[in-house]
Coordinates of C-alpha atoms in Angstrom, one line a residue:
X3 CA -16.4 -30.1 28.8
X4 CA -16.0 -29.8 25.2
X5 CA -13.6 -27.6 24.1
X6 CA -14.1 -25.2 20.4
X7 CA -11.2 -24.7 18.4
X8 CA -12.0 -21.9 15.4
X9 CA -9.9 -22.6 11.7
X10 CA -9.5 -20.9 9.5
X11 CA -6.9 -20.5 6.5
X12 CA -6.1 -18.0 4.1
X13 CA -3.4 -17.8 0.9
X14 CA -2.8 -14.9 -0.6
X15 CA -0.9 -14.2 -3.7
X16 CA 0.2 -11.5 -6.8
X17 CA 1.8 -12.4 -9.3
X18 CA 3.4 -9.9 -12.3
X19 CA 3.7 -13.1 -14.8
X20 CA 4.1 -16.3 -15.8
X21 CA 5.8 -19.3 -13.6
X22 CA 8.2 -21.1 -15.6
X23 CA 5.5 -24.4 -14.7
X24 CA 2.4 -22.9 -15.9
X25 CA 1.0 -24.5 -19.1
X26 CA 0.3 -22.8 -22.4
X27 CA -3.0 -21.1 -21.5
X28 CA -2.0 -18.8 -18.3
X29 CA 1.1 -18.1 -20.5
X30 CA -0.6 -17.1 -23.4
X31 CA -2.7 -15.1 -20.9
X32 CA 0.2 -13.4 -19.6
X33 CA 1.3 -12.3 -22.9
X34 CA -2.0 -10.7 -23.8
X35 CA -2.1 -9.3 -20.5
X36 CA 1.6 -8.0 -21.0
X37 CA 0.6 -6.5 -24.7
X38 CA -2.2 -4.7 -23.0
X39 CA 0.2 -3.1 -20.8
X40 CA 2.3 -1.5 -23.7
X41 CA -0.5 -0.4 -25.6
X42 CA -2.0 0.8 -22.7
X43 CA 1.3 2.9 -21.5
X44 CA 1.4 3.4 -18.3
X45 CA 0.1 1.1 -15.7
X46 CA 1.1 -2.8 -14.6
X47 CA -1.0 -6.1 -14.4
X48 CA -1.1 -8.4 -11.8
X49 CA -3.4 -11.3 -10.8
X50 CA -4.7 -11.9 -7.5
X51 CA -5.2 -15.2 -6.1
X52 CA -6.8 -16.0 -3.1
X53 CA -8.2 -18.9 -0.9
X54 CA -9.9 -18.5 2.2
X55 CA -11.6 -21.0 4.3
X56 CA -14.1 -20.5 5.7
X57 CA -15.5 -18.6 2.7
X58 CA -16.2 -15.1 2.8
X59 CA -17.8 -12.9 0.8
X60 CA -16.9 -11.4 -2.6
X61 CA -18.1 -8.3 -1.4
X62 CA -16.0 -8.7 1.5
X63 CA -12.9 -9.9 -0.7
X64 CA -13.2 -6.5 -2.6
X65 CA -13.7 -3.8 0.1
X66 CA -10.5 -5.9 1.6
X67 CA -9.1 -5.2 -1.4
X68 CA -9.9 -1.9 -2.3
X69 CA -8.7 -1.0 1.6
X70 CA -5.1 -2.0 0.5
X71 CA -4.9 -0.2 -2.9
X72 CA -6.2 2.9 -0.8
X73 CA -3.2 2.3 1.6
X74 CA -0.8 1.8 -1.8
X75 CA -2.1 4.8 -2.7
X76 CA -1.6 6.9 0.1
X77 CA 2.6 5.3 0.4
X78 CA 3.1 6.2 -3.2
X79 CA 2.0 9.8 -2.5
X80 CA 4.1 10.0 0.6
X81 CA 6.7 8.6 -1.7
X82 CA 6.1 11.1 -4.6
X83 CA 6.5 14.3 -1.7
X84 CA 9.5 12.9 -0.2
X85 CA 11.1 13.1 -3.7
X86 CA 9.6 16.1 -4.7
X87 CA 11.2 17.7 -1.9
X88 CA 14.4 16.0 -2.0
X89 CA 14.5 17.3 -5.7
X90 CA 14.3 21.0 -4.3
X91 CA 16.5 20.5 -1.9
X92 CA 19.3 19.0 -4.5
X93 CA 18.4 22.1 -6.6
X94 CA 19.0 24.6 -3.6
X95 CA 21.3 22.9 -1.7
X96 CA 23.2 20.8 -4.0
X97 CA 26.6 20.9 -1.6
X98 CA 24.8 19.3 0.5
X99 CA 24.4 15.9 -1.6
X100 CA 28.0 16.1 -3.2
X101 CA 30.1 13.1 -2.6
X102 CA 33.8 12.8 -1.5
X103 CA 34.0 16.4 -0.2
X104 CA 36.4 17.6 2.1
X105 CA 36.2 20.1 4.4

């Protein structure tokens, strides 16, 4: 009897910058990509790498993607609530968040 064993791999990576091993071109890259950034104000590069074996599709690659960017988006406005309400609550409450009291 013959038996099937399925492989697969798959490396993912993001990267904010520059290596200190990467050669002139993907630095130089960096940089542009970091002056776009300032003139840009307010948002953040990164560079996604990816290997998967077997292949997929792109099309598959990017709904994969845009999945997890929906789920970033969704913990960042959890995140943004929890602070906006902390925030009131300092401003109402503000006893409540002072340090070293005694009582």
């Amino acid at each position: 009897m013959r038996v099937y064993k399925p492989e697969w791999r798959c490396t993912f990576s993001v990267n904010e910058g520059a290596e200190e091993t990467t050669g002139w071109r993907e630095r130089l890259a960096w940089l542009i990509r970091h002056m776009a950034d300032k003139l840009d104000g307010n948002g953040r590069t990164i560079k996604i790498e990816y290997e998967v074996t077997p292949a997929v599709s792109r099309e598959d690659v990017d709904t994969c993607l845009g999945k997890g960017f929906a789920v970033t988006q969704s913990l960042l406005t959890q995140l943004a609530h929890q602070a906006a309400c902390e925030n009131v609550m300092r401003e109402a409450k503000a006893e409540l968040f002072e340090e070293n009291v005694q009582r």
